[in-house]
Tab-separated table of C-alpha atoms in Angstrom:
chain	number	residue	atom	x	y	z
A	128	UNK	CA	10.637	12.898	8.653
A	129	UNK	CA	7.259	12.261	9.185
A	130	UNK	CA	5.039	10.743	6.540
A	131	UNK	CA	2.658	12.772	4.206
A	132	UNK	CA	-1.041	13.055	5.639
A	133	UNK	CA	-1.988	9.434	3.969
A	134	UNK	CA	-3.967	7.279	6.383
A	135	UNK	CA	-2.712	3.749	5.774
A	136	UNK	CA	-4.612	1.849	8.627
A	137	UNK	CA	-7.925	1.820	6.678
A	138	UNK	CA	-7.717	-0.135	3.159
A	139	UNK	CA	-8.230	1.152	-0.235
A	140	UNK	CA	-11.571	0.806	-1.163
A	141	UNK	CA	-13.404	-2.660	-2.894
A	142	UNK	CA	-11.003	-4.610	0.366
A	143	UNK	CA	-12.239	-2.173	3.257
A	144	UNK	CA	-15.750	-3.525	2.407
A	145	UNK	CA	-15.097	-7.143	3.778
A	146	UNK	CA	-12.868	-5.608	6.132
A	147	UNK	CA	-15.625	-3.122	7.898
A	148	UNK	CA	-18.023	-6.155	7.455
A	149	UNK	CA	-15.837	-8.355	9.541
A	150	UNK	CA	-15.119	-6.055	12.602
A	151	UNK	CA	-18.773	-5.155	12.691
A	152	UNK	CA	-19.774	-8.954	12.692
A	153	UNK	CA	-16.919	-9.533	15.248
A	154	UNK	CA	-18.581	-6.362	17.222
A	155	UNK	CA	-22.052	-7.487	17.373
A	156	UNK	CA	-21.250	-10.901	18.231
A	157	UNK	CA	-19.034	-9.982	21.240
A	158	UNK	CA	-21.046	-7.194	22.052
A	159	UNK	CA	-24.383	-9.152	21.865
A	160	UNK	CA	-22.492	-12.397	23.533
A	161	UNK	CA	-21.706	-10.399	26.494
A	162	UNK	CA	-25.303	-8.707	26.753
A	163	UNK	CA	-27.529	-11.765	26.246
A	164	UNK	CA	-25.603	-13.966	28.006
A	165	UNK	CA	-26.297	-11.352	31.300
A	166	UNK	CA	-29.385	-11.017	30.266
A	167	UNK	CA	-29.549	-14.911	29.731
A	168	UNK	CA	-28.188	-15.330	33.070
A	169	UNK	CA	-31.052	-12.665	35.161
A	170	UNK	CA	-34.007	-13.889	33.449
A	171	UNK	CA	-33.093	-17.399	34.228
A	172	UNK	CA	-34.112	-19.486	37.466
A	173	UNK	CA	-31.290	-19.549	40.316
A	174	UNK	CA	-29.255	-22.796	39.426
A	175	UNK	CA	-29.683	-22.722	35.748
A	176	UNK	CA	-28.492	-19.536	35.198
A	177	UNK	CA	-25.474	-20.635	33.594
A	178	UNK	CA	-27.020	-22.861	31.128
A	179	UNK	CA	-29.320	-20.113	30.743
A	180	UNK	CA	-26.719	-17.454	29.659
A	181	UNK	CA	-25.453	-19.818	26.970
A	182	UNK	CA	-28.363	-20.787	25.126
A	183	UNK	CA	-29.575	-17.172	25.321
A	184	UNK	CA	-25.850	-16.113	24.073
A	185	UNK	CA	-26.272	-18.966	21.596
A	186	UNK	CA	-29.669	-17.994	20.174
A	187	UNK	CA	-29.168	-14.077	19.819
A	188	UNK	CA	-25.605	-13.216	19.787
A	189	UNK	CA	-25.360	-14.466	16.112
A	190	UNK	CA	-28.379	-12.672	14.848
A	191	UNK	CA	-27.097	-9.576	16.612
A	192	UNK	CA	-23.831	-9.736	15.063
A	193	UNK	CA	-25.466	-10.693	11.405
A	194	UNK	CA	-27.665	-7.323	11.708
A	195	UNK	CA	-24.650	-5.567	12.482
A	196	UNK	CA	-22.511	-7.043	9.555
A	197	UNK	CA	-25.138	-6.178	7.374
A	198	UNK	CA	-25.867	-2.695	8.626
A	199	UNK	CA	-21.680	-2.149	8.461
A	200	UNK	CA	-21.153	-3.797	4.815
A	201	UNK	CA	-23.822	-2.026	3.612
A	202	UNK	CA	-22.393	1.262	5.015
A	203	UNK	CA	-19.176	0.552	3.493
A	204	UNK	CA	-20.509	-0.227	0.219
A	205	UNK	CA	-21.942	2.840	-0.040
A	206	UNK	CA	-19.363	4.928	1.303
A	207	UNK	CA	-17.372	3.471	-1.068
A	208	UNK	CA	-19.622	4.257	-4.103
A	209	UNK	CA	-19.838	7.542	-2.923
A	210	UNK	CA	-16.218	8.376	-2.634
A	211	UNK	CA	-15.912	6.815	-6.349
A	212	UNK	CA	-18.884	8.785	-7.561
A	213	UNK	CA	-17.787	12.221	-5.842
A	214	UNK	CA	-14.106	11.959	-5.885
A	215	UNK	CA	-13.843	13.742	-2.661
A	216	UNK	CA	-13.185	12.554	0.847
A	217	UNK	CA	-15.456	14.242	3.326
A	218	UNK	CA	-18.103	13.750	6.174
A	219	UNK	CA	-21.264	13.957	3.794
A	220	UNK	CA	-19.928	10.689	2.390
A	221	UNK	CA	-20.440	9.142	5.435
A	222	UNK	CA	-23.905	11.117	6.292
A	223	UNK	CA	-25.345	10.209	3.315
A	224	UNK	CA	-24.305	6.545	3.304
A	225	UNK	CA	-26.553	6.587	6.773
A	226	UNK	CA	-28.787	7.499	5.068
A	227	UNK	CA	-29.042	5.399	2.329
A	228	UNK	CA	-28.324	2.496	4.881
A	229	UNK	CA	-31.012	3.000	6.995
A	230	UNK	CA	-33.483	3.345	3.921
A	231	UNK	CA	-32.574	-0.037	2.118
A	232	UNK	CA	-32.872	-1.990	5.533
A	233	UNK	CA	-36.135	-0.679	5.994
A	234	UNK	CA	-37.347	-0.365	2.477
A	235	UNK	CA	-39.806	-4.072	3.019
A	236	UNK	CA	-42.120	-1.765	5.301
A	237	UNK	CA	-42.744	0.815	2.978
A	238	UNK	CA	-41.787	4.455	1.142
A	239	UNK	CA	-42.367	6.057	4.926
A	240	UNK	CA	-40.904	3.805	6.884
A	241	UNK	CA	-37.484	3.679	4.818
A	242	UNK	CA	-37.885	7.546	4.465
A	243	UNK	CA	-37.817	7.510	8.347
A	244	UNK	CA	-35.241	4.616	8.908
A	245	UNK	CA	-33.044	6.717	6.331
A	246	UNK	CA	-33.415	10.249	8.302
A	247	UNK	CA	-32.533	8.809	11.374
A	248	UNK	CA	-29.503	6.931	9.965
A	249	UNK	CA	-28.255	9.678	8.202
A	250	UNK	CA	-28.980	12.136	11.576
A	251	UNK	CA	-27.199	9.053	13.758
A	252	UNK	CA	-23.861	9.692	11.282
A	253	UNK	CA	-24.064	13.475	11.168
A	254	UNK	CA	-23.708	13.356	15.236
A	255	UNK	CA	-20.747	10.604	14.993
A	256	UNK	CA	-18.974	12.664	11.836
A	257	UNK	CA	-19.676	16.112	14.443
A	258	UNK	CA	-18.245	14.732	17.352
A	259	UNK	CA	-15.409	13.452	15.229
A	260	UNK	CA	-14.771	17.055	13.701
A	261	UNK	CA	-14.730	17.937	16.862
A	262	UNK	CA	-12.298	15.803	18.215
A	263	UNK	CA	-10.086	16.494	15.155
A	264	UNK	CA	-10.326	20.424	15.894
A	265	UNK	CA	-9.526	19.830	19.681
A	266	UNK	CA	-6.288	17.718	19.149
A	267	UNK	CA	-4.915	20.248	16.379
A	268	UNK	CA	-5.016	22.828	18.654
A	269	UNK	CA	-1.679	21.022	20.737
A	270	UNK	CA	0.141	20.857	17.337
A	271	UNK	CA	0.045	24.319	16.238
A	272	UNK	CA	3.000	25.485	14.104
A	273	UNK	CA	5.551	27.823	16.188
A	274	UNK	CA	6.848	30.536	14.111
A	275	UNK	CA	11.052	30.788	14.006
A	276	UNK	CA	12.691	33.302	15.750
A	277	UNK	CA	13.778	35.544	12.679
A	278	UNK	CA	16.997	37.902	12.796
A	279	UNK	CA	16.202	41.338	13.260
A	280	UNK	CA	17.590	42.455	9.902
A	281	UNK	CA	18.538	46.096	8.829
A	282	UNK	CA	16.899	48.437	6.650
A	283	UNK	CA	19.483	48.988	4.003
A	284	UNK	CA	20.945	52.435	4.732
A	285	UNK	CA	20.420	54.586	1.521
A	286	UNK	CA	23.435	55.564	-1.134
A	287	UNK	CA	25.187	58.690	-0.353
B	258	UNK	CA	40.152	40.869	-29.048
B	259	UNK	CA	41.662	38.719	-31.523
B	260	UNK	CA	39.844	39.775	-34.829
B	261	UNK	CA	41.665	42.299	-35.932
B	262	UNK	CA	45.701	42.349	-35.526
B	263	UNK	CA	47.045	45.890	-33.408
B	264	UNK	CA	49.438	46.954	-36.663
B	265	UNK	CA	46.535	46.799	-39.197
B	266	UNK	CA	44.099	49.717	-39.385
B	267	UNK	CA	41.687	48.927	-42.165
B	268	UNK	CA	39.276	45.802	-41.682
B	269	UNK	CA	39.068	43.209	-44.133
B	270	UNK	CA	35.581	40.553	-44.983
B	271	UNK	CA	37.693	37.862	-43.814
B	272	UNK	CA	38.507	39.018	-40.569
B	273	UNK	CA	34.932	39.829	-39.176
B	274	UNK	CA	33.481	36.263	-39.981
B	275	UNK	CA	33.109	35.121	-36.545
B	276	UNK	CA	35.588	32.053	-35.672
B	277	UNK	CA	32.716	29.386	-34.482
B	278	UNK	CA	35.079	26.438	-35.056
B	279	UNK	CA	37.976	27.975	-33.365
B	280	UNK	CA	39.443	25.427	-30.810
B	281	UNK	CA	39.826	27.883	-28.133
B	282	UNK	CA	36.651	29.136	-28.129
B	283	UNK	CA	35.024	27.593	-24.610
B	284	UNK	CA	32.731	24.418	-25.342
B	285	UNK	CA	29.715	22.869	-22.512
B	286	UNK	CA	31.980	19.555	-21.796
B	287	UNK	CA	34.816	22.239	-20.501
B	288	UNK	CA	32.933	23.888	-17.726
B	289	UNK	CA	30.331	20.902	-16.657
B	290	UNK	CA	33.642	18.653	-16.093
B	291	UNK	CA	34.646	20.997	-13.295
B	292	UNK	CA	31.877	20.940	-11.744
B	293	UNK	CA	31.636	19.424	-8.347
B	294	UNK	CA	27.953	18.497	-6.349
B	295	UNK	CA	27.987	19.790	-3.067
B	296	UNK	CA	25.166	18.034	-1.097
B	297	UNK	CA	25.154	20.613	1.988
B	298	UNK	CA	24.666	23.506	-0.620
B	299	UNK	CA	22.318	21.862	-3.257
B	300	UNK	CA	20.064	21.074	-0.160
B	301	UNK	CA	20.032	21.636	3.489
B	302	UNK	CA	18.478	18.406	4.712
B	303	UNK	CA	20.854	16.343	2.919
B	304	UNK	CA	23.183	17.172	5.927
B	305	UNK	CA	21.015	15.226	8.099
B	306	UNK	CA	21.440	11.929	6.435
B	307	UNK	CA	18.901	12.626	3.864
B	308	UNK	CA	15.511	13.030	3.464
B	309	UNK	CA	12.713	9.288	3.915
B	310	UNK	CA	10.665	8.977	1.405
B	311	UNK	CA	7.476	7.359	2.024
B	312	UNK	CA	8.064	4.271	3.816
B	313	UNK	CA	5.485	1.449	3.100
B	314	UNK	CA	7.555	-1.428	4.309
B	315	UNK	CA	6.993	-0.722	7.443
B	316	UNK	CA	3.471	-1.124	7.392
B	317	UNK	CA	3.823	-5.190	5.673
B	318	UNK	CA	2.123	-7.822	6.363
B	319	UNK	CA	2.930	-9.813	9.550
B	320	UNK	CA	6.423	-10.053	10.664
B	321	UNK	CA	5.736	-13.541	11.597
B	322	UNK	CA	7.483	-16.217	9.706
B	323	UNK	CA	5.642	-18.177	7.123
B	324	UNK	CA	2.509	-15.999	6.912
B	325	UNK	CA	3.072	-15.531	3.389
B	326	UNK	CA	0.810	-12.938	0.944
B	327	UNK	CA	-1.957	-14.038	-0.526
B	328	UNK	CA	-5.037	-11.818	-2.498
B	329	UNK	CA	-6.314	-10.941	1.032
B	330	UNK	CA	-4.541	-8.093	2.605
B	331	UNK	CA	-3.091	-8.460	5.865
B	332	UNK	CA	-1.257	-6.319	8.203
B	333	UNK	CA	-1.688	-8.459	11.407
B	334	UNK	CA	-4.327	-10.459	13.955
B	335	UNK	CA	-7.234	-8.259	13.457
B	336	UNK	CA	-7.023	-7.610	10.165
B	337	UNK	CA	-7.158	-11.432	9.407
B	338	UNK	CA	-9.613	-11.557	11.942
B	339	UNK	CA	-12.014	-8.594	10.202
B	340	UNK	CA	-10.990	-9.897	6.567
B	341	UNK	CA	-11.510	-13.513	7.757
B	342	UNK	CA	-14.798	-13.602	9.734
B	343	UNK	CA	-16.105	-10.808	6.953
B	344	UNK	CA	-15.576	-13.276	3.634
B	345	UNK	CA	-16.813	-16.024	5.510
B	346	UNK	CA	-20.034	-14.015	6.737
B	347	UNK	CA	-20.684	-13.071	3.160
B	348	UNK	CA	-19.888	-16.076	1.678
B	349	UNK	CA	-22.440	-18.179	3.934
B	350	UNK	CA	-24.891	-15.675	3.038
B	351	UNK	CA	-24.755	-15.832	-0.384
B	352	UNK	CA	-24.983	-19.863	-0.396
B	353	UNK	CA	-27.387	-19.757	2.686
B	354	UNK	CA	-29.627	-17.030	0.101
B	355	UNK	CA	-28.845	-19.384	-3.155
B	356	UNK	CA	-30.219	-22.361	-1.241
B	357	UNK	CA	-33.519	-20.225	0.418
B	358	UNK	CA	-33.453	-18.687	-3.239
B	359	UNK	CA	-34.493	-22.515	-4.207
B	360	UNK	CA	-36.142	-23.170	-1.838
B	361	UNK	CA	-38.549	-20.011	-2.397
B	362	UNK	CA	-39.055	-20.354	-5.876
B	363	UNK	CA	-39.945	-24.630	-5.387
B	364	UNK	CA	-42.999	-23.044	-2.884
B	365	UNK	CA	-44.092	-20.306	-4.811
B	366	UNK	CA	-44.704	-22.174	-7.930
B	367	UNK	CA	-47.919	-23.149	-6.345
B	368	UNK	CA	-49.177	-19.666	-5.343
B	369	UNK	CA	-51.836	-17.725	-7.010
B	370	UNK	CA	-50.629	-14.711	-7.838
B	371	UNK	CA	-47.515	-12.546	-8.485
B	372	UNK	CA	-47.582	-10.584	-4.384
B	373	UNK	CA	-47.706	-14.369	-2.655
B	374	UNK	CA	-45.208	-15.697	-5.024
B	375	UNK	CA	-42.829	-12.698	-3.973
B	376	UNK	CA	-43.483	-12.699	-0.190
B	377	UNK	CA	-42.999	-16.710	0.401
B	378	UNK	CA	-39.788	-16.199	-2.109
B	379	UNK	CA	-38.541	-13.293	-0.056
B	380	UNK	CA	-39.498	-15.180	3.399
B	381	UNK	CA	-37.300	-18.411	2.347
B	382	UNK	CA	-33.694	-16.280	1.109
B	383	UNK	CA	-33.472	-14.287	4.216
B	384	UNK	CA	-34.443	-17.009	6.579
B	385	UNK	CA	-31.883	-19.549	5.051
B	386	UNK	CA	-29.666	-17.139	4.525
B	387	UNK	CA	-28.832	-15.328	7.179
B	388	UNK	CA	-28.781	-18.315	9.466
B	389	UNK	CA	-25.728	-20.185	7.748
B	390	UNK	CA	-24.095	-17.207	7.563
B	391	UNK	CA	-24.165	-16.014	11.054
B	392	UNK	CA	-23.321	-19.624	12.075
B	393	UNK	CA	-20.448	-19.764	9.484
B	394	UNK	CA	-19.888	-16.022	11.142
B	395	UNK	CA	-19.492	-17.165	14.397
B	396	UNK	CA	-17.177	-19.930	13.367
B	397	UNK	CA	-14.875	-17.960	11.004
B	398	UNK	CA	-14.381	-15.559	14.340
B	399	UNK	CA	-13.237	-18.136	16.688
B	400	UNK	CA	-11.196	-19.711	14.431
B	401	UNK	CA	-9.117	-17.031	13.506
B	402	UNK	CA	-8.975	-15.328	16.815
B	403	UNK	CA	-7.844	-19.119	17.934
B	404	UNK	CA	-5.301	-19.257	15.016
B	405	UNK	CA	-3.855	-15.697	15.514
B	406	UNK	CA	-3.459	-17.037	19.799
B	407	UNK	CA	-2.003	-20.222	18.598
B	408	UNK	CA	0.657	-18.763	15.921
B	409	UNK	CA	1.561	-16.114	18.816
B	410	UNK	CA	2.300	-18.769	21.154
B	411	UNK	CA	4.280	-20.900	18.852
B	412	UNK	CA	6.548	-18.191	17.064
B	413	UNK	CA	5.019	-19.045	13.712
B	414	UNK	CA	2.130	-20.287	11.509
B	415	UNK	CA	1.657	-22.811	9.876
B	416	UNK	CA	-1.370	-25.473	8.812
B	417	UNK	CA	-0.828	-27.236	12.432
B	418	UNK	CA	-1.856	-24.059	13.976
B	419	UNK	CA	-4.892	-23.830	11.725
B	420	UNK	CA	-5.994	-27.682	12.315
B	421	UNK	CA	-5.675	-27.173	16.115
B	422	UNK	CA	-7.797	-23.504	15.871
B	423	UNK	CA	-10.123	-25.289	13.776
B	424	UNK	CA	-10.661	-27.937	16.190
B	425	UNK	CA	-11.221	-25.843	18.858
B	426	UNK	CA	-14.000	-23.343	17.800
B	427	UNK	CA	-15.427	-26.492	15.870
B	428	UNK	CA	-15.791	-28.028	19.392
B	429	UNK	CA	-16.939	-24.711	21.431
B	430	UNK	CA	-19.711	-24.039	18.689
B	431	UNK	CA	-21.312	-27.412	19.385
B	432	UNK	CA	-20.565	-27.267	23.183
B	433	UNK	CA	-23.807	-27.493	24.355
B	434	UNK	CA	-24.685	-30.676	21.619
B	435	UNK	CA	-22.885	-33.847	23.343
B	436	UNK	CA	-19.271	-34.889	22.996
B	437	UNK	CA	-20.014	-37.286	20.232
B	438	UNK	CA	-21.509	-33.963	18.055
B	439	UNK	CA	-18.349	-31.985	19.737
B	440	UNK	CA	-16.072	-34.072	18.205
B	441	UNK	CA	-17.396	-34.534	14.892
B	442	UNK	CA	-17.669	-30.804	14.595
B	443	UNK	CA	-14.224	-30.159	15.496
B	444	UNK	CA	-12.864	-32.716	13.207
B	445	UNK	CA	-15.281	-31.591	10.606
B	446	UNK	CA	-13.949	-27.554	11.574
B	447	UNK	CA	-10.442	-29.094	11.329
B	448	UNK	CA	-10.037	-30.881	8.063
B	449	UNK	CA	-11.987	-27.225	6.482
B	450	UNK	CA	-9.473	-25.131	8.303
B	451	UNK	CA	-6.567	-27.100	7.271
B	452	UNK	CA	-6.955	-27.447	3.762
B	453	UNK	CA	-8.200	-23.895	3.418
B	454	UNK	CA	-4.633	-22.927	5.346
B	455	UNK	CA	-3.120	-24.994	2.364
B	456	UNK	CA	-4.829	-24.377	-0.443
B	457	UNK	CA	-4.833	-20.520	0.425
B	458	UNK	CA	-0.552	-20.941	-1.003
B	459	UNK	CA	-1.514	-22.583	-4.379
B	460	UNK	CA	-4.538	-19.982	-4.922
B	461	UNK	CA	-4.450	-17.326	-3.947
């Protein structure tokens, strides 16, 4: 029998912090190791390219995957916060924890700059949390419930 | 109806009190005795060998041998990896932001006012901070990608594994240093890794 419709890949809550900030360090570093060391590598003179990929790798991958840790703990946290707060489990969690993401990371430059660092976080996680709904909607539409094949049954005949 | 006797026609007090204490009269423990549980009718999925509750062993931690609990949930390589590299990331920053913390406030004593104080305070955390930990970051990811490889080859983990994964991303990090920093960094890497593999069974 199949299980109820409990999700037990993500973590409850105060552990899925370290464990989204982990993945996204892991992401940015990868990520930005790949892209910097190419990068590294083309902006570098022909026989040093090598050496040039790794200390470009070296010098940004880190930072890259830092930003990213920080962007994705902070996201967390507030997701978190959110769900404790609201006691429900739905996209505007995740929109408004965008939002508030983008805002704090940008809050040294100013009321208008966080304001606009927070719109277009929380506009960046609508879009994701959309295309996700969507997704969801698609796939359900293969699993739709067939109806059993009933007996035809009588009409009970009346009393003489 | 046993109350009143067929020959007698008149009714006396005596005969209408009702007999609760009567023997024969049927009691619970009579009828519940014969009563026997059918499975099939008390539920129709019984017949096919029951119904599973909710089965949460088989999402455990790692089925390899001598991975042991600990406070840090784990259900396999990348959730040590994510749980690993995170707690290390966040620990680095916190020291790396205690130590630029210090190092802020030692400046800033000598600054005029309250705005310069702030800035050069602000400028010291998150340039110490973030540096250690991304470097710790980086570290913490090799070495338990390294130690999740190494225990998969082996059948097992144990704190060899962790020594030898420590070694190795201590040596990669400082690659491009000389062999002599190589090697002192992946001893360095090594001893860490190893006693945080052992003291991570008597703590946590």
């Amino acid at each position: 029998m199949p299980h109820a419709a409990q999700d037990h890949s993500r973590d409850p809550c105060p552990w899925v912090i370290l464990n989204d900030l982990g993945g996204a360090f892991v992401m940015g570093a990868v990520g930005g190791g790949i892209w910097h060391s190419v990068k590294g590598a083309k902006n570098s003179p022909r026989g040093e390219r090598a050496i040039g990929a790794i200390t470009a790798m070296k010098a940004r991958a880190p930072v890259l995957g830092g930003n990213f840790a920080v962007w994705g703990g902070l996201f967390s946290t507030f997701d978190c916060t959110l769900k404790g707060l609201r006691q429900k489990e739905d996209p505007w969690n995740a929109i408004l924890s965008g939002a508030a993401t983008g805002g704090v990371l940008a809050a040294r430059g100013g009321v208008k700059a966080a304001g606009i660092s927070a719109a277009v976080g929380g506009c960046l996680l609508a879009l994701i949390e959309g295309v996700g709904i969507a997704i969801t909607r698609f796939m359900a539409e293969s699993n739709r419930p067939v109806m059993p094949q009933l007996p035809e049954i009588q009409p009970p005949t009346p009393a003489p | 109806m046993s109350f009143i006797p067929d020959n007698q026609t008149t009714v006396t007090d005596d005969q209408y009190t009702p007999q609760y204490d009567n023997v024969d009269s049927a009691k619970v423990s009579d009828f519940l005795n014969d009563l026997t549980f059918d499975p099939v009718k008390l539920h129709p999925m019984a017949v096919q060998g029951g119904i599973d509750f909710l089965q949460i062993e088989d999402q455990a931690s790692t089925a390899l041998p001598g991975s042991g609990r600990s406070a840090l949930p784990s259900r396999g390589w990348s959730d040590d990896l994510c749980y690993g590299t995170g707690t290390t990331y966040l620990a680095g920053l916190t020291i790396g932001g205690a130590w630029g913390m210090a190092e802020g406030l030692r400046r800033g004593a000598s600054s005029p006012n309250l705005k310069l104080k702030l800035n050069t305070f602000l400028n010291s955390t998150t340039r110490r901070g973030p540096l250690v930990g991304n470097s710790v970051g980086v570290i913490a990811m090799m070495y338990n990608a390294t130690n999740s490889m190494v225990g998969h080859f082996r059948g097992h983990h144990d704190p060899l594994n962790s020594a030898v994964a420590g070694a190795i991303s201590g040596a990669i990090f400082k690659s491009t240093a000389g062999i002599k920093t190589m090697g002192t960094s992946a001893a360095l890497c090594a001893a860490l890794a190893t006693a945080w593999s052992v003291g991570k069974e008597y703590v946590l």
